[in-house]
Coordinates of C-alpha atoms in Angstrom, one line a residue:
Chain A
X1 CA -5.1 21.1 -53.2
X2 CA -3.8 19.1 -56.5
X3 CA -2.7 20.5 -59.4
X4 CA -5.5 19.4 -61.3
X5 CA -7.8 21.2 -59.5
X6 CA -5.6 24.4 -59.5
X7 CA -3.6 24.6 -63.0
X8 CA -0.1 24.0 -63.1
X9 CA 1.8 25.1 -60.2
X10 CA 5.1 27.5 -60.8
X11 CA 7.3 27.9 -57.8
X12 CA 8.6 30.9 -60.1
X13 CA 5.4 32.4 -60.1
X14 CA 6.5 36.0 -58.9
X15 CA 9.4 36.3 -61.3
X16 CA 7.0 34.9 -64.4
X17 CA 4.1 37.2 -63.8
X18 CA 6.4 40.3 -62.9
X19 CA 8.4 39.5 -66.5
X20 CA 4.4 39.3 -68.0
X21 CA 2.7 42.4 -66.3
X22 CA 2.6 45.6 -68.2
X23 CA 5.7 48.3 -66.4
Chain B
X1 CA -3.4 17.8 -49.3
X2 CA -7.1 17.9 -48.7
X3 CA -9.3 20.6 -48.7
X4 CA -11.1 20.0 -44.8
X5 CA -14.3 21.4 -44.2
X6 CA -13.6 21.7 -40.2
X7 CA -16.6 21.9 -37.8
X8 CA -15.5 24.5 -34.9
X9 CA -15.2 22.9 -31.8
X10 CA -13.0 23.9 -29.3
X11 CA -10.3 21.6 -28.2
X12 CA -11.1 20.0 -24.8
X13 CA -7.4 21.1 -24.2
X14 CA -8.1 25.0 -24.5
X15 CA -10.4 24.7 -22.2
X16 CA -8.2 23.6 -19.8
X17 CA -4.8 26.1 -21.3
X18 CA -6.9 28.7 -22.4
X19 CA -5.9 32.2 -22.0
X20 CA -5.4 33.9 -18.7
X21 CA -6.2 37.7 -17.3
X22 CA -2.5 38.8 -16.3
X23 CA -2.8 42.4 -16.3
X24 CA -5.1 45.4 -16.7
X25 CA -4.3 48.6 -18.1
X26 CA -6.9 51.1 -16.6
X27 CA -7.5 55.1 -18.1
X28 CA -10.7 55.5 -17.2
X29 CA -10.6 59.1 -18.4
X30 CA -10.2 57.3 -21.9
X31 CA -12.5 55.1 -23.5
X32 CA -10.1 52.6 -25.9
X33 CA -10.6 52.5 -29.7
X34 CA -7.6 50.3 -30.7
X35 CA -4.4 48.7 -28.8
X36 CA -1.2 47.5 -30.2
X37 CA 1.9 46.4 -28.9
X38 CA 5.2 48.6 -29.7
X39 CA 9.2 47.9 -29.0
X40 CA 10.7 50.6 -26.8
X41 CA 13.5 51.7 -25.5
X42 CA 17.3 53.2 -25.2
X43 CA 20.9 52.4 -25.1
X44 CA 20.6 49.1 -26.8
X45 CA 17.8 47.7 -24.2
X46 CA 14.0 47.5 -25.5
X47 CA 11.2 45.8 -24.4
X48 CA 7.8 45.0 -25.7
X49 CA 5.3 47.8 -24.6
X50 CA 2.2 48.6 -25.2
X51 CA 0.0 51.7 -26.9
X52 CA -3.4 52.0 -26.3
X53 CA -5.8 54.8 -28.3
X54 CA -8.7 56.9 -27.5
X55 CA -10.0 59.5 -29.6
X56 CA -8.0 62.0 -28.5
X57 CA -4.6 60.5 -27.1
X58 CA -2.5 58.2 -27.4
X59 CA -0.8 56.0 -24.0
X60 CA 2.7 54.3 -24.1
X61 CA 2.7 51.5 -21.4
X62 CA 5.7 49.8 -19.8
X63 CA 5.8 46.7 -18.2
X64 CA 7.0 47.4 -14.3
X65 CA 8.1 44.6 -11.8
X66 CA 6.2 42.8 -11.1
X67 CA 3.5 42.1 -13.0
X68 CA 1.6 44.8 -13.7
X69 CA 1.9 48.0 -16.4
X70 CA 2.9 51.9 -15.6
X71 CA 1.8 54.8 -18.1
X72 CA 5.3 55.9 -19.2
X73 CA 4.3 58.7 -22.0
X74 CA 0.7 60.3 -23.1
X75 CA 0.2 61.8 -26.4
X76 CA -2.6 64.7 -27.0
X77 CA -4.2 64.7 -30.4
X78 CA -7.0 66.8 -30.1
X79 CA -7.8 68.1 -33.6
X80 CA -8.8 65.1 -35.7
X81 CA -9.9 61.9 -33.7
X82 CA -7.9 58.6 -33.6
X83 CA -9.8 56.0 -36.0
X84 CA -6.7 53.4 -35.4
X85 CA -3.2 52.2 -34.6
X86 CA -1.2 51.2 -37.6
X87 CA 1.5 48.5 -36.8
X88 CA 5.2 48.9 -38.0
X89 CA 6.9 45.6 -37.5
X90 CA 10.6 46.1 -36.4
X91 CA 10.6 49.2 -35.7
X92 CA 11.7 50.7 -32.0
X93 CA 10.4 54.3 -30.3
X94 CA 7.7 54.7 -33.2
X95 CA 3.9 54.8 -33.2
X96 CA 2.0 55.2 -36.2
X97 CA -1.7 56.3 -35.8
X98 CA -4.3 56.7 -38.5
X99 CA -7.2 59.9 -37.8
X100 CA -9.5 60.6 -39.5
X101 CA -13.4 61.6 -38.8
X102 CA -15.5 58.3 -40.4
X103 CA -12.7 57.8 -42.8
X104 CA -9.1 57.7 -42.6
X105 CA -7.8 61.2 -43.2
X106 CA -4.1 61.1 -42.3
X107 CA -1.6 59.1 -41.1
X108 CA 0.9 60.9 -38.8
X109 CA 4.1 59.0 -36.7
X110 CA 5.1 59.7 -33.4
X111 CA 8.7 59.5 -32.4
X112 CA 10.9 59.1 -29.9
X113 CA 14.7 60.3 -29.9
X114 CA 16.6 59.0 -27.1
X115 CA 19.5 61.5 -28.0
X116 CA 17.1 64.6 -27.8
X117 CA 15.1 62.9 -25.1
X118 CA 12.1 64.3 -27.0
X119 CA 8.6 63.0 -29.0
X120 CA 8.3 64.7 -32.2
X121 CA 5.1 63.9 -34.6
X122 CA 5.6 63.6 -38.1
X123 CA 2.5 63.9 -41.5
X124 CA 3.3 61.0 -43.6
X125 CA 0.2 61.4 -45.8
X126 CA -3.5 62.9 -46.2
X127 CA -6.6 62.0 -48.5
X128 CA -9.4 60.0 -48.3
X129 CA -7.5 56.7 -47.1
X130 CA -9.5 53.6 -47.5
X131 CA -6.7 51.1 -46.6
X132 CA -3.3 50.9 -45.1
X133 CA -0.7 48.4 -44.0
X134 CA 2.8 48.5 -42.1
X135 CA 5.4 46.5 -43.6
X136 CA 9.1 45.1 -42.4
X137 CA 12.1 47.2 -43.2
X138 CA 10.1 50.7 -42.4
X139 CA 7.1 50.1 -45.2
X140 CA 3.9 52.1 -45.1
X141 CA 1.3 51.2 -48.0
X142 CA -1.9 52.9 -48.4
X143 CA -4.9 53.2 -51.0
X144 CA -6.7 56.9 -51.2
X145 CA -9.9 57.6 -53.6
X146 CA -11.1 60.5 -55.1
X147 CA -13.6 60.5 -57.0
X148 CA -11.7 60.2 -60.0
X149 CA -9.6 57.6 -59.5
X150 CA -8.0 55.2 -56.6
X151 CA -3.9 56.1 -55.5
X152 CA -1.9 52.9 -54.0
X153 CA 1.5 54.0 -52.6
X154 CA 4.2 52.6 -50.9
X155 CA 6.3 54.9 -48.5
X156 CA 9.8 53.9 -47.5
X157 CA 10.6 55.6 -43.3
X158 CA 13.9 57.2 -42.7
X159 CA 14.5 56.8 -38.8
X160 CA 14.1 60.5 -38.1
X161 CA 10.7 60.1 -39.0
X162 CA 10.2 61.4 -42.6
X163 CA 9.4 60.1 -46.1
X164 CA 12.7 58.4 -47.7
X165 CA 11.0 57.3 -51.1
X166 CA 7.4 56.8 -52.7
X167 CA 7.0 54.3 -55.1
X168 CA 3.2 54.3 -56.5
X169 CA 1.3 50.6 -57.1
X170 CA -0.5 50.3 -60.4
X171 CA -4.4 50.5 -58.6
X172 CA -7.0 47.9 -59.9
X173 CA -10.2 49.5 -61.1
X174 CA -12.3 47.9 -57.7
X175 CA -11.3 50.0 -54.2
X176 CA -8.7 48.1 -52.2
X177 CA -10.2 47.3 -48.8
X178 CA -7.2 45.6 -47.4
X179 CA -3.5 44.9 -47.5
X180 CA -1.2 42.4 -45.9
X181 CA 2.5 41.5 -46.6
X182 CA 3.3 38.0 -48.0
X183 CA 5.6 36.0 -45.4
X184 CA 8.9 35.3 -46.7
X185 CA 8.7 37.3 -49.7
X186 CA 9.9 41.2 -49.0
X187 CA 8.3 42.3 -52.8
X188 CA 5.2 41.1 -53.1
X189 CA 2.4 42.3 -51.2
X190 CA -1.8 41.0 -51.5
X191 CA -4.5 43.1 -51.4
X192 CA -8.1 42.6 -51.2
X193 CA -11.0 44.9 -53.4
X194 CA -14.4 45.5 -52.9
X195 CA -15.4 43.5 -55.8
X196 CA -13.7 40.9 -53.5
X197 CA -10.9 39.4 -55.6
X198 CA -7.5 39.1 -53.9
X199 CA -4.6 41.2 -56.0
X200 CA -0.8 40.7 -56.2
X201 CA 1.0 43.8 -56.3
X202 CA 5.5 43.3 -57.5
X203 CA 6.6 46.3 -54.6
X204 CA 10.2 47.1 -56.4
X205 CA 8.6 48.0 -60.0
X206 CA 4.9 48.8 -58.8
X207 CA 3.3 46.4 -61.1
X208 CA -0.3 44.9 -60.4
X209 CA 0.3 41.1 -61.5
X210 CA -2.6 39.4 -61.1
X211 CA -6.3 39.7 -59.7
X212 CA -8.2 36.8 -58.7
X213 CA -11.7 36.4 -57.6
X214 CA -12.3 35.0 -54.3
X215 CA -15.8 33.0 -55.1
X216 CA -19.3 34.2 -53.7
X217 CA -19.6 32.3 -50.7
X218 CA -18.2 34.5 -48.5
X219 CA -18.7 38.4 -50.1
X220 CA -16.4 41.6 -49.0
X221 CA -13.9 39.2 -47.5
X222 CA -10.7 40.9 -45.5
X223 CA -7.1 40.1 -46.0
X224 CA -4.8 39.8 -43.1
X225 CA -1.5 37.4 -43.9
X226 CA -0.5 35.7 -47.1
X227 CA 2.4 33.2 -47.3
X228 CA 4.0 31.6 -50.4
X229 CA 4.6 28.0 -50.4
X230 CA 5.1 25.2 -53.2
X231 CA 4.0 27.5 -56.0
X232 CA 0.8 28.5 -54.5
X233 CA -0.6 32.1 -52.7
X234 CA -1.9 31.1 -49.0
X235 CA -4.1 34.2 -47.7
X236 CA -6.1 34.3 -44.8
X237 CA -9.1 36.4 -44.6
X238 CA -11.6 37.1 -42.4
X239 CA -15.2 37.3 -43.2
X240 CA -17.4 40.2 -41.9
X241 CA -20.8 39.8 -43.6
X242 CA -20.8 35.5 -43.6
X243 CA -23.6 33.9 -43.0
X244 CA -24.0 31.4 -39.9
X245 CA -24.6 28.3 -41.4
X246 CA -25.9 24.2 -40.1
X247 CA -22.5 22.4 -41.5
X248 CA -20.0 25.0 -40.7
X249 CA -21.4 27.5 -38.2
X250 CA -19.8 30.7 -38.6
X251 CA -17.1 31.7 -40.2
X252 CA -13.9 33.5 -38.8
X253 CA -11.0 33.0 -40.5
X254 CA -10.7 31.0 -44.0
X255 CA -7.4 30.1 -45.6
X256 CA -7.5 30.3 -49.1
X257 CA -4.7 29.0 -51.5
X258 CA -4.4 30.3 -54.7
X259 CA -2.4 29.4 -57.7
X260 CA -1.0 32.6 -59.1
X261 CA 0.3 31.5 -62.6
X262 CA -3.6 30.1 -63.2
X263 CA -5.8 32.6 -61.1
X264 CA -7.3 29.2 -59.7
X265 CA -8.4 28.7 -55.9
X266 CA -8.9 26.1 -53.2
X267 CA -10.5 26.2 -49.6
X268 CA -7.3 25.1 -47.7
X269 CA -8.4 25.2 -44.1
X270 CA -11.4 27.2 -42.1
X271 CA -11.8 28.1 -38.7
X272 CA -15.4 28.9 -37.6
X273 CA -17.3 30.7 -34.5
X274 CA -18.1 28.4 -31.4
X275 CA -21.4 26.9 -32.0
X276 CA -24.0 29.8 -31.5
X277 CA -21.5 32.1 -30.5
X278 CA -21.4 34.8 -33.6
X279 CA -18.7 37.1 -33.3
X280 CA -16.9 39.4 -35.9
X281 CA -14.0 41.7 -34.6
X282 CA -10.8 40.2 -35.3
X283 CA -7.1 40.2 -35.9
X284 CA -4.4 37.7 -37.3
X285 CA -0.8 37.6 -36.3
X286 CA 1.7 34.8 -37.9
X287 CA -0.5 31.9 -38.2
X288 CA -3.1 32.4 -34.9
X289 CA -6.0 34.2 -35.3
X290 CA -8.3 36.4 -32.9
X291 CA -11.4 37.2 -32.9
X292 CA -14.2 39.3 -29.8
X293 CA -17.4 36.9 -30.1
X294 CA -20.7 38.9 -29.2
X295 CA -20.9 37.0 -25.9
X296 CA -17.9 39.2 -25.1
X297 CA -15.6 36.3 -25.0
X298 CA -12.3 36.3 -27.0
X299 CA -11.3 33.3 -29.3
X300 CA -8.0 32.4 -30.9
X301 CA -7.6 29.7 -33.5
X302 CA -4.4 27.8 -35.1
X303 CA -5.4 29.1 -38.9
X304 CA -3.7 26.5 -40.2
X305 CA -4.9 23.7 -38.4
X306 CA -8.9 25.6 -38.5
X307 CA -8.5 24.7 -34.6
X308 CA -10.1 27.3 -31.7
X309 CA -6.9 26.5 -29.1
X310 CA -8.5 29.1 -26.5
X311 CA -11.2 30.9 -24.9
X312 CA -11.3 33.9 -23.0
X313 CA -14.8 34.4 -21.3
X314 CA -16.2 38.0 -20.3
X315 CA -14.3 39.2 -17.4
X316 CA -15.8 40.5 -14.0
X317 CA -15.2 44.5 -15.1
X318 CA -17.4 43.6 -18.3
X319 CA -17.1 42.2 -22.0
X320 CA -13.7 42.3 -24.4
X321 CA -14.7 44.6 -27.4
X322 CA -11.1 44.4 -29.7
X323 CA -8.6 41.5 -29.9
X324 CA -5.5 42.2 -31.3

């Protein structure tokens, strides 16, 4: 799967979207 | 790298290594509804047995010398009927059985203390259960409806069998048909709806972080694993209601990987029925997945390669109705 099919890629992913989501 | 679109053929070697009858656990009293396979034992020694459900009961099976199985322990649960087996990972001396009439009504545990020598059975929750889920490190998460509105909770176990902590998940608006724990990471667990989107629930703070649709091609898809790797969401699911079809036959398991930060998804690998041999029932355990084909054979596949590694045909008492 490449990125430009998929978005850019975060290995952070959980942290960054658990810091976004409302409590 | 490459999305495959893999034809299902089984490897000439499978046929050759496939899997093997060893043993048979027979209670003809008791027809089976669901089987798993439990750790057991005392004093520092367990071994892998096995629990097999009817209705109304629940059998613990030992492994005796040499190669066959002895009923060790019978439980009797004769007001609401056993719908399925729940699998706790890690855990020793503990069963944990969902009942229920056509829906999941409670889920009870069933425990064994080695110091009392004695089985004690335990309510962990009631309602109108739609999904539920063992996780490592004594984890139980479920989604209940009413007609109001949808409950996702997590329950920590204490060992003696109760409820140590509840931590409620923030629901999404569809009804949560599946869960299944992500490999390697202890907080996050995936979840599939009804509108068939894959969710991503943070377990420590209950936050819902991100619902993703799975695509149309394969409706009211199944959750069963998920790993993280390189930034992206692997999942496997399983597809009940897909369609048989000329370039891919039918479809078992699919690996799907998403990327989490974008909501984006690729087809990263798909294991499909032998060639005119539909077939639904299955299971998934680490990466090899399971499935009874209406023939009455069982197949297993390497998910990850889309590969069917073995076959096991009907066998002479009659045809294999649950593979787990």
């Amino acid at each position: 799967c490449s990125e430009s099919d998929l978005g850019p890629i975060s290995l952070n992913w959980f942290e960054e979207l658990s810091a976004e989501a409302p409590p | 790298d490459v999305a495959e679109q893999l034809t299902p053929v089984l490897l000439d070697s499978a046929r050759e290594e496939g899997l093997q009858l060893v043993s048979e656990l027979k209670d003809p009293w008791a027809p089976c509804v669901d089987v798993s396979a439990v750790w057991w034992g005392a004093g520092g020694r367990r071994e892998l047995c096995l629990v097999t459900a009817s209705e109304s009961a629940l059998s613990l099976w030992g492994p005796l010398p040499p190669h066959c199985w002895g009923k060790l322990y019978t439980w009797h649960l004769q007001e609401v009927p056993v719908i399925q087996i729940v699998p706790l990972p890690d855990t020793c001396n503990l069963v944990c059985v969902a009942l229920g009439e056509l829906e999941i009504g409670e889920i009870r545990l069933l425990i064994y203390s080695s110091e009392t020598d004695s089985f004690k059975h335990s309510l962990l929750k009631t309602g109108n259960i739609k999904a539920v889920v063992g996780l490592k490190d004594w984890r139980l998460v479920s989604s209940s409806r009413t007609m109001q509105e949808q409950q996702v909770e997590m329950v920590s176990l204490s060992e003696s069998g109760g409820s140590k902590d509840r931590q409620t998940l923030m629901p999404p608006e569809e009804t949560v048909t599946a869960f299944a724990e992500v490999e390697g990471m202890r907080e996050a667990l995936v979840g599939t709806t009804a509108g068939n989107s894959v969710v991503v629930w943070n377990l420590k703070t209950g936050q819902l972080l991100r619902k993703m649709h799975i695509g149309y091609s394969y409706p009211a898809s199944i959750c069963h694993r998920a790993y993280s790797d390189s930034g992206l969401l692997f999942v496997v699911l399983s597809h009940p209601h897909g369609k048989e079809s000329e370039c891919c036959g039918s479809p078992a398991f699919g690996v799907l990987a998403f990327n989490p930060r974008t909501g984006r998804s690729a087809a990263a690998a798909s294991s499909g029925l032998p060639p005119g041999q539909p077939g639904r029932q299955g299971d998934v355990w680490d990466t090899a997945g399971a499935a009874v084909l209406t023939s009455g054979a069982v197949a297993v596949w390497d998910l990850l390669r889309g590969r069917c590694t073995a076959l096991l045909p009907p066998g002479p008492a009659g045809h294999w109705a649950l593979a787990r």
